[in-house]
C-alpha cells in the first residue's frame, strides 16, 4: 500500500496535513516501519534528489525535514517490541577549534530524514570526544565538519585518535565543509568526502551499503 | 564607503590554479580590474593551500602590490601566514580577522601589535556562533574594548556582525541588520563591515539577495563591504543606496555611474 497524500505532504512540507495522514495510517493499523521506510524516508529521498538537482532549495528541504520529524513523532508510539529499524548510526560533529554549525546541522537533518540515527556532538569537538562517543554510542559512521582551513588539521588528528583507540577499522569516516576537498579526505585517510548535505546522504548510504 | 575586493581567493578555482602555477600576470589582472572598479583594499586569501599558505600569502601581497597602489586585506586566521604577509606588505594592511574565541585571540595578539594595521573583528562568541542581535552587540563591545586597550584606533576596527544564511533561519537577516544599527548607534567612529554572500546561501538568484542586503545594511550604518567590485549590478545597488542615504553630495557618484553606463541593464 502506498500513501500518496502523505508523501506529497512531506515533499511539500505541509506539517499539518502530513501529521494527519500519518495518524490516519497508524490508526488504520498500518505497519509503522512500512510507513517510515516506504513513505516518509522515500519522500525525503525525493527531496534530496530535487535538492541535488537544484530544483529545491535549503528552506524547502528544512521544511520537509521538520515535517518528517513531526510524522516520526506521531508514528513512534505505534512501534512495538523491536522499535524502529534505522539505516545505521552516524556520529557527527564540527571539529576542535571550529564553531561553525550550519553545514553540520543540515547534514544531520538530511541524514535523519534518510533514516539514519544521528548522534550530534555539536561544535568544537575534540578528537578525544569523538573517540569517547564512538565507544559509548557504537556508531558505524563518523562525520566531521570544518569551515576553516586552520581547523582542518583537527580532522586528521581525529582520524589518528580513532586509529590509536583501535576503532578505525570498524568505522567509516566522512568529512565535509567549505575548504575541505576530496583530495584532503584521501590524504588524511577518511573514507568519504561530502561537499553538501545531499551528497552526505548518498555517501553515507554507500559507506554502509544501505538502500 | 570602503570596498574590499574579494576576488583573489583560492577557494575560486581559477585563482587557485593561478596561485599554484605562480601566474603573477593573471593575479595582477584581477587586482587591476578590482582597483579600476573602485576597490579600496584587495583581499588576498590562500587558505585552501593549508601548509603552503605561509608561502603563498606573501607572494600574493607582493604580486598584487606590484600592479596596484592599494593596500591588501590579509585574509587568513593563520598567525604565521599573516606575519609573513605583513613583512612584505607596503602601507597599512587590513587584517581579516580576529575574534573573541580564546585561542584565536591570544594567537592573534602578537600579530596585530607588531606593526600598524587595521582589523576585521568578528562578532563570534567564545564558544558558539551568535544567533541574536544582542549576542552580536555584546561581542562587538568586548572586541572594541579589548582592541582599544592594545592601542588600535576606533576607525581602524572593522566590526563584522557575522551574517548567516536566511535560508536556514529567516531571522538571520534582521539579526545582523539590527546588530549593525545598534553598533553604529553606540560607536559612530568604528567601521562596520560584512561579507555579502553568506546571507544568500541555499537560495536561488543569490546576487539579487546580496544586493538588497547590501542596501539594507547600508541603511543601518554599514561602512565597508567585502564584495566583487566588478559586479555591475552590485555597484549600481551600492551607488543608488548611498545616494538615497545622503552619502552622495549632489548625487554626483550616481550620475557619474549613469554616464559611465554602469546603471543600465542591471
CSV table of N, CA and C in Angstrom, one decimal, chain B residues 120-194:
chain,number,residue,atom,x,y,z
B,120,UNK,N,39.7,43.4,10.9
B,120,UNK,CA,38.3,43.0,10.9
B,120,UNK,C,38.1,42.2,12.2
B,121,UNK,N,37.1,42.5,13.0
B,121,UNK,CA,36.8,41.9,14.2
B,121,UNK,C,35.5,41.2,14.1
B,122,UNK,N,35.5,39.9,14.2
B,122,UNK,CA,34.3,39.1,14.0
B,122,UNK,C,33.5,39.0,15.3
B,123,UNK,N,32.2,39.2,15.2
B,123,UNK,CA,31.3,39.1,16.4
B,123,UNK,C,31.0,37.6,16.7
B,124,UNK,N,32.0,36.8,16.8
B,124,UNK,CA,31.9,35.4,17.1
B,124,UNK,C,31.9,35.3,18.6
B,125,UNK,N,31.1,34.5,19.2
B,125,UNK,CA,31.1,34.3,20.7
B,125,UNK,C,32.3,33.5,21.0
B,126,UNK,N,32.6,33.3,22.3
B,126,UNK,CA,33.7,32.5,22.7
B,126,UNK,C,33.5,31.0,22.4
B,127,UNK,N,32.3,30.5,22.5
B,127,UNK,CA,32.1,29.1,22.3
B,127,UNK,C,31.0,28.8,21.3
B,128,UNK,N,30.4,29.8,20.7
B,128,UNK,CA,29.3,29.5,19.7
B,128,UNK,C,29.2,30.6,18.7
B,129,UNK,N,28.6,30.3,17.6
B,129,UNK,CA,28.3,31.4,16.6
B,129,UNK,C,27.1,32.2,17.2
B,130,UNK,N,27.1,33.5,17.0
B,130,UNK,CA,26.0,34.3,17.5
B,130,UNK,C,24.7,34.0,16.8
B,131,UNK,N,23.6,34.0,17.4
B,131,UNK,CA,22.3,33.9,16.7
B,131,UNK,C,21.5,35.3,16.8
B,132,UNK,N,21.4,35.8,18.0
B,132,UNK,CA,20.6,37.0,18.1
B,132,UNK,C,21.5,38.3,17.9
B,133,UNK,N,20.7,39.4,17.7
B,133,UNK,CA,21.4,40.7,17.6
B,133,UNK,C,22.1,41.0,18.9
B,134,UNK,N,21.5,40.7,20.0
B,134,UNK,CA,22.1,41.0,21.3
B,134,UNK,C,23.5,40.4,21.5
B,135,UNK,N,23.6,39.1,21.0
B,135,UNK,CA,24.9,38.4,21.1
B,135,UNK,C,25.9,39.1,20.3
B,136,UNK,N,25.5,39.5,19.1
B,136,UNK,CA,26.5,40.2,18.3
B,136,UNK,C,26.9,41.6,18.9
B,137,UNK,N,26.0,42.3,19.4
B,137,UNK,CA,26.3,43.6,20.0
B,137,UNK,C,27.3,43.4,21.2
B,138,UNK,N,27.0,42.4,22.0
B,138,UNK,CA,27.8,42.1,23.2
B,138,UNK,C,29.3,41.7,22.7
B,139,UNK,N,29.4,40.9,21.7
B,139,UNK,CA,30.7,40.5,21.2
B,139,UNK,C,31.4,41.8,20.6
B,140,UNK,N,30.7,42.6,19.9
B,140,UNK,CA,31.3,43.8,19.4
B,140,UNK,C,31.8,44.7,20.5
B,141,UNK,N,31.1,44.9,21.6
B,141,UNK,CA,31.5,45.7,22.7
B,141,UNK,C,32.8,45.1,23.3
B,142,UNK,N,32.8,43.8,23.5
B,142,UNK,CA,34.0,43.2,24.1
B,142,UNK,C,35.2,43.4,23.2
B,143,UNK,N,35.0,43.2,21.9
B,143,UNK,CA,36.1,43.3,20.9
B,143,UNK,C,36.6,44.8,20.9
B,144,UNK,N,35.7,45.7,20.8
B,144,UNK,CA,36.2,47.1,20.7
B,144,UNK,C,37.0,47.5,22.0
B,145,UNK,N,36.4,47.0,23.1
B,145,UNK,CA,37.1,47.3,24.4
B,145,UNK,C,38.5,46.7,24.4
B,146,UNK,N,38.6,45.5,24.0
B,146,UNK,CA,39.9,44.8,24.0
B,146,UNK,C,40.9,45.4,23.1
B,147,UNK,N,40.4,45.7,21.9
B,147,UNK,CA,41.3,46.3,20.8
B,147,UNK,C,41.8,47.7,21.1
B,148,UNK,N,40.9,48.5,21.7
B,148,UNK,CA,41.3,49.8,22.1
B,148,UNK,C,42.3,49.8,23.1
B,149,UNK,N,42.2,48.8,24.1
B,149,UNK,CA,43.2,48.7,25.1
B,149,UNK,C,44.6,48.3,24.6
B,150,UNK,N,44.7,47.6,23.5
B,150,UNK,CA,46.0,47.3,23.0
B,150,UNK,C,46.4,48.4,21.9
B,151,UNK,N,45.7,49.5,21.9
B,151,UNK,CA,46.2,50.6,21.1
B,151,UNK,C,45.7,50.7,19.7
B,152,UNK,N,44.6,50.0,19.3
B,152,UNK,CA,44.0,50.1,18.0
B,152,UNK,C,43.0,51.3,18.0
B,153,UNK,N,43.1,52.2,17.1
B,153,UNK,CA,42.2,53.3,17.0
B,153,UNK,C,40.8,52.8,16.5
B,154,UNK,N,39.8,53.5,17.0
B,154,UNK,CA,38.4,53.1,16.6
B,154,UNK,C,38.2,53.0,15.1
B,155,UNK,N,38.6,54.0,14.3
B,155,UNK,CA,38.3,53.8,12.9
B,155,UNK,C,39.1,52.7,12.2
B,156,UNK,N,40.1,52.2,12.9
B,156,UNK,CA,40.9,51.0,12.4
B,156,UNK,C,40.2,49.7,12.7
B,157,UNK,N,39.2,49.7,13.5
B,157,UNK,CA,38.5,48.5,13.9
B,157,UNK,C,37.3,48.3,12.9
B,158,UNK,N,37.2,47.2,12.2
B,158,UNK,CA,36.1,46.9,11.3
B,158,UNK,C,35.3,45.8,11.9
B,159,UNK,N,34.2,46.1,12.6
B,159,UNK,CA,33.4,45.1,13.2
B,159,UNK,C,32.6,44.4,12.1
B,160,UNK,N,32.7,43.0,12.2
B,160,UNK,CA,31.9,42.2,11.2
B,160,UNK,C,30.8,41.5,12.1
B,161,UNK,N,29.6,41.8,11.8
B,161,UNK,CA,28.5,41.2,12.7
B,161,UNK,C,28.3,39.8,12.4
B,162,UNK,N,28.9,39.2,11.4
B,162,UNK,CA,28.7,37.8,11.0
B,162,UNK,C,27.3,37.5,10.5
B,163,UNK,N,27.3,37.6,9.2
B,163,UNK,CA,26.0,37.4,8.5
B,163,UNK,C,25.8,35.9,8.3
B,164,UNK,N,24.6,35.4,8.6
B,164,UNK,CA,24.3,34.0,8.4
B,164,UNK,C,23.1,33.8,7.5
B,165,UNK,N,23.0,32.6,6.9
B,165,UNK,CA,22.0,32.5,5.8
B,165,UNK,C,20.6,32.6,6.3
B,166,UNK,N,19.8,33.3,5.6
B,166,UNK,CA,18.3,33.4,5.9
B,166,UNK,C,17.6,32.1,5.5
B,167,UNK,N,18.3,31.3,4.6
B,167,UNK,CA,17.7,30.0,4.1
B,167,UNK,C,17.5,29.1,5.3
B,168,UNK,N,18.4,29.2,6.3
B,168,UNK,CA,18.5,28.2,7.4
B,168,UNK,C,17.6,28.7,8.5
B,169,UNK,N,17.5,30.0,8.7
B,169,UNK,CA,16.7,30.7,9.7
B,169,UNK,C,16.3,32.0,9.2
B,170,UNK,N,15.1,32.3,9.0
B,170,UNK,CA,14.7,33.6,8.4
B,170,UNK,C,14.9,34.8,9.3
B,171,UNK,N,15.2,34.5,10.6
B,171,UNK,CA,15.5,35.7,11.4
B,171,UNK,C,17.0,36.2,11.3
B,172,UNK,N,17.8,35.5,10.5
B,172,UNK,CA,19.2,35.8,10.4
B,172,UNK,C,19.5,37.2,9.7
B,173,UNK,N,18.6,37.6,8.8
B,173,UNK,CA,18.7,38.9,8.2
B,173,UNK,C,18.6,40.0,9.2
B,174,UNK,N,17.5,40.0,9.9
B,174,UNK,CA,17.2,41.1,10.9
B,174,UNK,C,18.2,41.0,12.0
B,175,UNK,N,18.7,39.8,12.4
B,175,UNK,CA,19.6,39.7,13.5
B,175,UNK,C,20.9,40.5,13.1
B,176,UNK,N,21.4,40.3,11.9
B,176,UNK,CA,22.6,41.0,11.5
B,176,UNK,C,22.3,42.5,11.3
B,177,UNK,N,21.2,42.8,10.7
B,177,UNK,CA,20.8,44.2,10.4
B,177,UNK,C,20.6,45.0,11.7
B,178,UNK,N,19.9,44.5,12.7
B,178,UNK,CA,19.7,45.3,13.9
B,178,UNK,C,21.0,45.4,14.7
B,179,UNK,N,21.8,44.4,14.6
B,179,UNK,CA,23.1,44.5,15.3
B,179,UNK,C,23.9,45.6,14.6
B,180,UNK,N,23.9,45.7,13.3
B,180,UNK,CA,24.6,46.8,12.6
B,180,UNK,C,24.1,48.2,13.2
B,181,UNK,N,22.8,48.3,13.2
B,181,UNK,CA,22.2,49.5,13.7
B,181,UNK,C,22.6,49.9,15.1
B,182,UNK,N,22.6,48.8,16.0
B,182,UNK,CA,22.9,49.1,17.4
B,182,UNK,C,24.4,49.4,17.6
B,183,UNK,N,25.3,48.7,16.9
B,183,UNK,CA,26.7,49.0,17.0
B,183,UNK,C,27.0,50.4,16.4
B,184,UNK,N,26.3,50.8,15.3
B,184,UNK,CA,26.6,52.1,14.8
B,184,UNK,C,26.1,53.2,15.7
B,185,UNK,N,25.0,53.0,16.4
B,185,UNK,CA,24.5,54.0,17.3
B,185,UNK,C,25.5,54.2,18.5
B,186,UNK,N,26.1,53.1,19.0
B,186,UNK,CA,27.0,53.2,20.1
B,186,UNK,C,28.3,53.7,19.7
B,187,UNK,N,28.8,53.4,18.5
B,187,UNK,CA,30.1,53.7,18.1
B,187,UNK,C,30.2,54.3,16.7
B,188,UNK,N,29.9,55.6,16.7
B,188,UNK,CA,29.9,56.3,15.4
B,188,UNK,C,31.2,56.2,14.6
B,189,UNK,N,32.3,56.0,15.4
B,189,UNK,CA,33.6,56.0,14.7
B,189,UNK,C,34.1,54.7,14.2
B,190,UNK,N,33.6,53.6,14.7
B,190,UNK,CA,34.2,52.3,14.2
B,190,UNK,C,33.6,52.1,12.8
B,191,UNK,N,34.4,51.3,12.1
B,191,UNK,CA,33.9,50.8,10.8
B,191,UNK,C,33.1,49.5,11.0
B,192,UNK,N,32.0,49.3,10.2
B,192,UNK,CA,31.3,48.1,10.3
B,192,UNK,C,31.3,47.5,8.9
B,193,UNK,N,31.7,46.3,8.9
B,193,UNK,CA,32.0,45.6,7.6
B,193,UNK,C,31.2,44.3,7.5
B,194,UNK,N,30.8,43.8,6.3
B,194,UNK,CA,30.4,42.4,6.3
B,194,UNK,C,30.6,41.9,4.9
